[in-house]
Amino acid sequence: MLDTQSLLPAIEITTGANPTHTILWMHGLGADGNDFVPIVHALDLSPEISIRFLFPHAPVQPVTINGGWKMRAWYDIKHNDLSWQEDETGLRNSQRAITALLEHEIQRGIPAAHIVLAGFSQGGAMALQTGLRLPYKLAGIMVLSGYLPLPHHLAREAHSANISTPIFMAHGTQDPVVPIALANTSQQLLLEHHHAVEWHEYPMAHAVCDPELADISRWLRKVLQ
């Protein structure tokens, strides 16, 4: 039995009684679960599907690139080049914490195939880090302004259960935080390993824009069956 007291704290919002689907949405560096709460009402989703949105709070920890200041972070970042000196320990610790949240949802009666794992920036990296390694198939994986961490481990660690899971990747062409080149490299590696990636880019910085919200809504309506 899962120890629910050890789960990451999370904001929970439901769109109706008796939810049949879950969207677990992870924030970016220095934010918290509140960051994406407004998106619940901004999305255009079917009123016939009752969804539980979970917005977990990352642990508070020092972040090297920010002078060692403690903030909510899924893992440490040591360099402007996000692919250099990755915090593998932090990534794997957060992966286990997110997996525990997913398993709790399954225990609450939500089938894995009705769960979308989503995230922005660091949260998007964690969606890939966690979702691709799960031994059960998800409804989808959404990566907003994020990238694939630990890419050299992908071939060995990705589980066949999620090889065909729809992956939505969206990125700003003017992103100064997570360069679009890094996201594109991630997309290409995923495609080379036969993952089902839907790619979108928008003339924006490190953010979410209205056309992107429309594309997210369309994609969610498709995968949340």
Short mmCIF file of N, CA and C in Angstrom, two decimals, residues 14-84:
data_model
loop_
_atom_site.label_atom_id
_atom_site.label_comp_id
_atom_site.label_asym_id
_atom_site.label_seq_id
_atom_site.Cartn_x
_atom_site.Cartn_y
_atom_site.Cartn_z
N THR A 14 -11.06 19.53 -9.67
CA THR A 14 -11.84 18.62 -10.52
C THR A 14 -12.85 19.42 -11.33
N THR A 15 -13.09 18.94 -12.54
CA THR A 15 -14.03 19.63 -13.43
C THR A 15 -15.44 19.06 -13.32
N GLY A 16 -15.61 18.04 -12.50
CA GLY A 16 -16.92 17.43 -12.31
C GLY A 16 -16.85 16.35 -11.24
N ALA A 17 -17.99 15.78 -10.91
CA ALA A 17 -18.03 14.72 -9.90
C ALA A 17 -17.44 13.42 -10.46
N ASN A 18 -16.89 12.63 -9.56
CA ASN A 18 -16.38 11.30 -9.92
C ASN A 18 -15.45 11.34 -11.14
N PRO A 19 -14.30 11.96 -11.01
CA PRO A 19 -13.37 12.07 -12.15
C PRO A 19 -13.00 10.72 -12.75
N THR A 20 -12.92 10.70 -14.07
CA THR A 20 -12.53 9.49 -14.80
C THR A 20 -11.15 9.62 -15.44
N HIS A 21 -10.60 10.84 -15.42
CA HIS A 21 -9.30 11.12 -16.02
C HIS A 21 -8.50 12.04 -15.11
N THR A 22 -7.18 11.98 -15.24
CA THR A 22 -6.30 12.84 -14.46
C THR A 22 -5.27 13.51 -15.38
N ILE A 23 -5.05 14.79 -15.15
CA ILE A 23 -3.94 15.50 -15.78
C ILE A 23 -3.02 15.97 -14.65
N LEU A 24 -1.82 15.41 -14.61
CA LEU A 24 -0.83 15.77 -13.60
C LEU A 24 0.14 16.75 -14.26
N TRP A 25 0.15 17.99 -13.78
CA TRP A 25 0.81 19.09 -14.47
C TRP A 25 1.90 19.68 -13.57
N MET A 26 3.14 19.67 -14.02
CA MET A 26 4.27 20.09 -13.21
C MET A 26 4.79 21.46 -13.64
N HIS A 27 5.07 22.29 -12.66
CA HIS A 27 5.52 23.67 -12.89
C HIS A 27 7.00 23.72 -13.23
N GLY A 28 7.45 24.93 -13.53
CA GLY A 28 8.85 25.15 -13.85
C GLY A 28 9.67 25.59 -12.64
N LEU A 29 10.94 25.84 -12.87
CA LEU A 29 11.88 26.20 -11.82
C LEU A 29 11.45 27.47 -11.09
N GLY A 30 11.43 27.41 -9.75
CA GLY A 30 11.14 28.57 -8.94
C GLY A 30 9.67 28.90 -8.77
N ALA A 31 8.80 28.21 -9.49
CA ALA A 31 7.36 28.42 -9.34
C ALA A 31 6.82 27.39 -8.35
N ASP A 32 5.51 27.19 -8.33
CA ASP A 32 4.93 26.10 -7.56
C ASP A 32 3.65 25.67 -8.27
N GLY A 33 2.90 24.77 -7.64
CA GLY A 33 1.73 24.22 -8.29
C GLY A 33 0.69 25.25 -8.68
N ASN A 34 0.69 26.40 -8.01
CA ASN A 34 -0.29 27.44 -8.32
C ASN A 34 -0.09 28.04 -9.71
N ASP A 35 1.09 27.89 -10.26
CA ASP A 35 1.46 28.58 -11.49
C ASP A 35 0.52 28.27 -12.65
N PHE A 36 0.07 27.01 -12.72
CA PHE A 36 -0.76 26.62 -13.87
C PHE A 36 -2.22 26.35 -13.50
N VAL A 37 -2.61 26.67 -12.28
CA VAL A 37 -4.01 26.50 -11.89
C VAL A 37 -4.97 27.25 -12.83
N PRO A 38 -4.65 28.50 -13.25
CA PRO A 38 -5.58 29.22 -14.13
C PRO A 38 -5.83 28.53 -15.46
N ILE A 39 -4.96 27.60 -15.84
CA ILE A 39 -5.12 26.97 -17.15
C ILE A 39 -6.33 26.05 -17.20
N VAL A 40 -6.80 25.61 -16.04
CA VAL A 40 -7.97 24.72 -16.00
C VAL A 40 -9.15 25.36 -16.73
N HIS A 41 -9.36 26.66 -16.49
CA HIS A 41 -10.50 27.35 -17.10
C HIS A 41 -10.16 27.94 -18.47
N ALA A 42 -8.88 27.93 -18.83
CA ALA A 42 -8.47 28.46 -20.14
C ALA A 42 -8.55 27.40 -21.24
N LEU A 43 -8.57 26.13 -20.84
CA LEU A 43 -8.62 25.05 -21.82
C LEU A 43 -10.04 24.80 -22.30
N ASP A 44 -10.16 24.41 -23.54
CA ASP A 44 -11.46 24.10 -24.13
C ASP A 44 -11.58 22.58 -24.23
N LEU A 45 -12.08 21.97 -23.14
CA LEU A 45 -12.18 20.52 -23.08
C LEU A 45 -13.64 20.08 -23.03
N SER A 46 -13.87 18.82 -23.32
CA SER A 46 -15.24 18.30 -23.35
C SER A 46 -15.86 18.35 -21.96
N PRO A 47 -17.05 18.94 -21.84
CA PRO A 47 -17.73 18.97 -20.54
C PRO A 47 -18.25 17.59 -20.13
N GLU A 48 -18.21 16.66 -21.04
CA GLU A 48 -18.71 15.32 -20.75
C GLU A 48 -17.69 14.46 -20.00
N ILE A 49 -16.43 14.92 -19.95
CA ILE A 49 -15.38 14.17 -19.26
C ILE A 49 -15.02 14.90 -17.96
N SER A 50 -15.10 14.18 -16.84
CA SER A 50 -14.73 14.74 -15.55
C SER A 50 -13.24 14.49 -15.31
N ILE A 51 -12.50 15.57 -15.15
CA ILE A 51 -11.04 15.48 -15.05
C ILE A 51 -10.57 15.96 -13.69
N ARG A 52 -9.62 15.24 -13.12
CA ARG A 52 -8.94 15.69 -11.92
C ARG A 52 -7.59 16.27 -12.35
N PHE A 53 -7.40 17.56 -12.11
CA PHE A 53 -6.10 18.20 -12.34
C PHE A 53 -5.30 18.15 -11.05
N LEU A 54 -4.06 17.71 -11.15
CA LEU A 54 -3.14 17.73 -10.02
C LEU A 54 -1.96 18.62 -10.37
N PHE A 55 -1.68 19.59 -9.50
CA PHE A 55 -0.56 20.51 -9.70
C PHE A 55 0.37 20.37 -8.49
N PRO A 56 1.33 19.44 -8.56
CA PRO A 56 2.22 19.22 -7.41
C PRO A 56 3.24 20.34 -7.23
N HIS A 57 3.71 20.47 -5.99
CA HIS A 57 4.78 21.41 -5.67
C HIS A 57 6.10 20.64 -5.63
N ALA A 58 7.07 21.09 -6.39
CA ALA A 58 8.40 20.48 -6.35
C ALA A 58 9.04 20.73 -4.99
N PRO A 59 10.00 19.89 -4.59
CA PRO A 59 10.72 20.13 -3.33
C PRO A 59 11.50 21.44 -3.38
N VAL A 60 11.75 22.02 -2.21
CA VAL A 60 12.59 23.20 -2.09
C VAL A 60 14.04 22.74 -1.94
N GLN A 61 14.90 23.27 -2.81
CA GLN A 61 16.30 22.85 -2.77
C GLN A 61 17.19 23.95 -3.36
N PRO A 62 18.49 23.94 -3.05
CA PRO A 62 19.40 24.94 -3.64
C PRO A 62 19.53 24.72 -5.14
N VAL A 63 19.62 25.81 -5.89
CA VAL A 63 19.81 25.74 -7.33
C VAL A 63 21.10 26.47 -7.68
N THR A 64 22.06 25.71 -8.17
CA THR A 64 23.41 26.23 -8.39
C THR A 64 23.42 27.45 -9.30
N ILE A 65 22.68 27.39 -10.42
CA ILE A 65 22.72 28.47 -11.40
C ILE A 65 22.14 29.77 -10.84
N ASN A 66 21.34 29.66 -9.78
CA ASN A 66 20.76 30.83 -9.14
C ASN A 66 21.49 31.16 -7.83
N GLY A 67 22.79 30.94 -7.82
CA GLY A 67 23.62 31.30 -6.68
C GLY A 67 23.40 30.43 -5.46
N GLY A 68 22.84 29.26 -5.66
CA GLY A 68 22.60 28.37 -4.54
C GLY A 68 21.36 28.70 -3.72
N TRP A 69 20.58 29.67 -4.17
CA TRP A 69 19.36 30.01 -3.45
C TRP A 69 18.40 28.83 -3.47
N LYS A 70 17.71 28.65 -2.34
CA LYS A 70 16.74 27.56 -2.25
C LYS A 70 15.40 27.99 -2.86
N MET A 71 14.86 27.13 -3.70
CA MET A 71 13.58 27.39 -4.35
C MET A 71 12.98 26.07 -4.76
N ARG A 72 11.75 26.11 -5.20
CA ARG A 72 11.13 24.87 -5.66
C ARG A 72 11.75 24.48 -7.00
N ALA A 73 12.27 23.27 -7.03
CA ALA A 73 12.95 22.78 -8.23
C ALA A 73 12.83 21.27 -8.27
N TRP A 74 12.63 20.75 -9.47
CA TRP A 74 12.56 19.30 -9.64
C TRP A 74 13.96 18.69 -9.62
N TYR A 75 14.97 19.50 -9.94
CA TYR A 75 16.36 19.06 -9.91
C TYR A 75 17.25 20.30 -10.00
N ASP A 76 18.50 20.14 -9.65
CA ASP A 76 19.44 21.25 -9.71
C ASP A 76 19.85 21.53 -11.15
N ILE A 77 20.15 22.78 -11.42
CA ILE A 77 20.71 23.19 -12.72
C ILE A 77 22.05 23.86 -12.43
N LYS A 78 23.10 23.33 -13.02
CA LYS A 78 24.44 23.78 -12.69
C LYS A 78 25.07 24.71 -13.73
N HIS A 79 24.42 24.81 -14.91
CA HIS A 79 25.07 25.56 -15.99
C HIS A 79 23.99 26.06 -16.95
N ASN A 80 24.30 27.16 -17.64
CA ASN A 80 23.36 27.68 -18.65
C ASN A 80 23.09 26.66 -19.73
N ASP A 81 24.07 25.84 -20.05
CA ASP A 81 23.89 24.74 -20.99
C ASP A 81 23.21 23.61 -20.22
N LEU A 82 21.90 23.47 -20.42
CA LEU A 82 21.11 22.53 -19.63
C LEU A 82 21.52 21.09 -19.83
N SER A 83 22.22 20.80 -20.90
CA SER A 83 22.62 19.42 -21.18
C SER A 83 23.97 19.08 -20.55
N TRP A 84 24.57 20.03 -19.86
CA TRP A 84 25.91 19.84 -19.29
C TRP A 84 25.82 19.63 -17.79
#
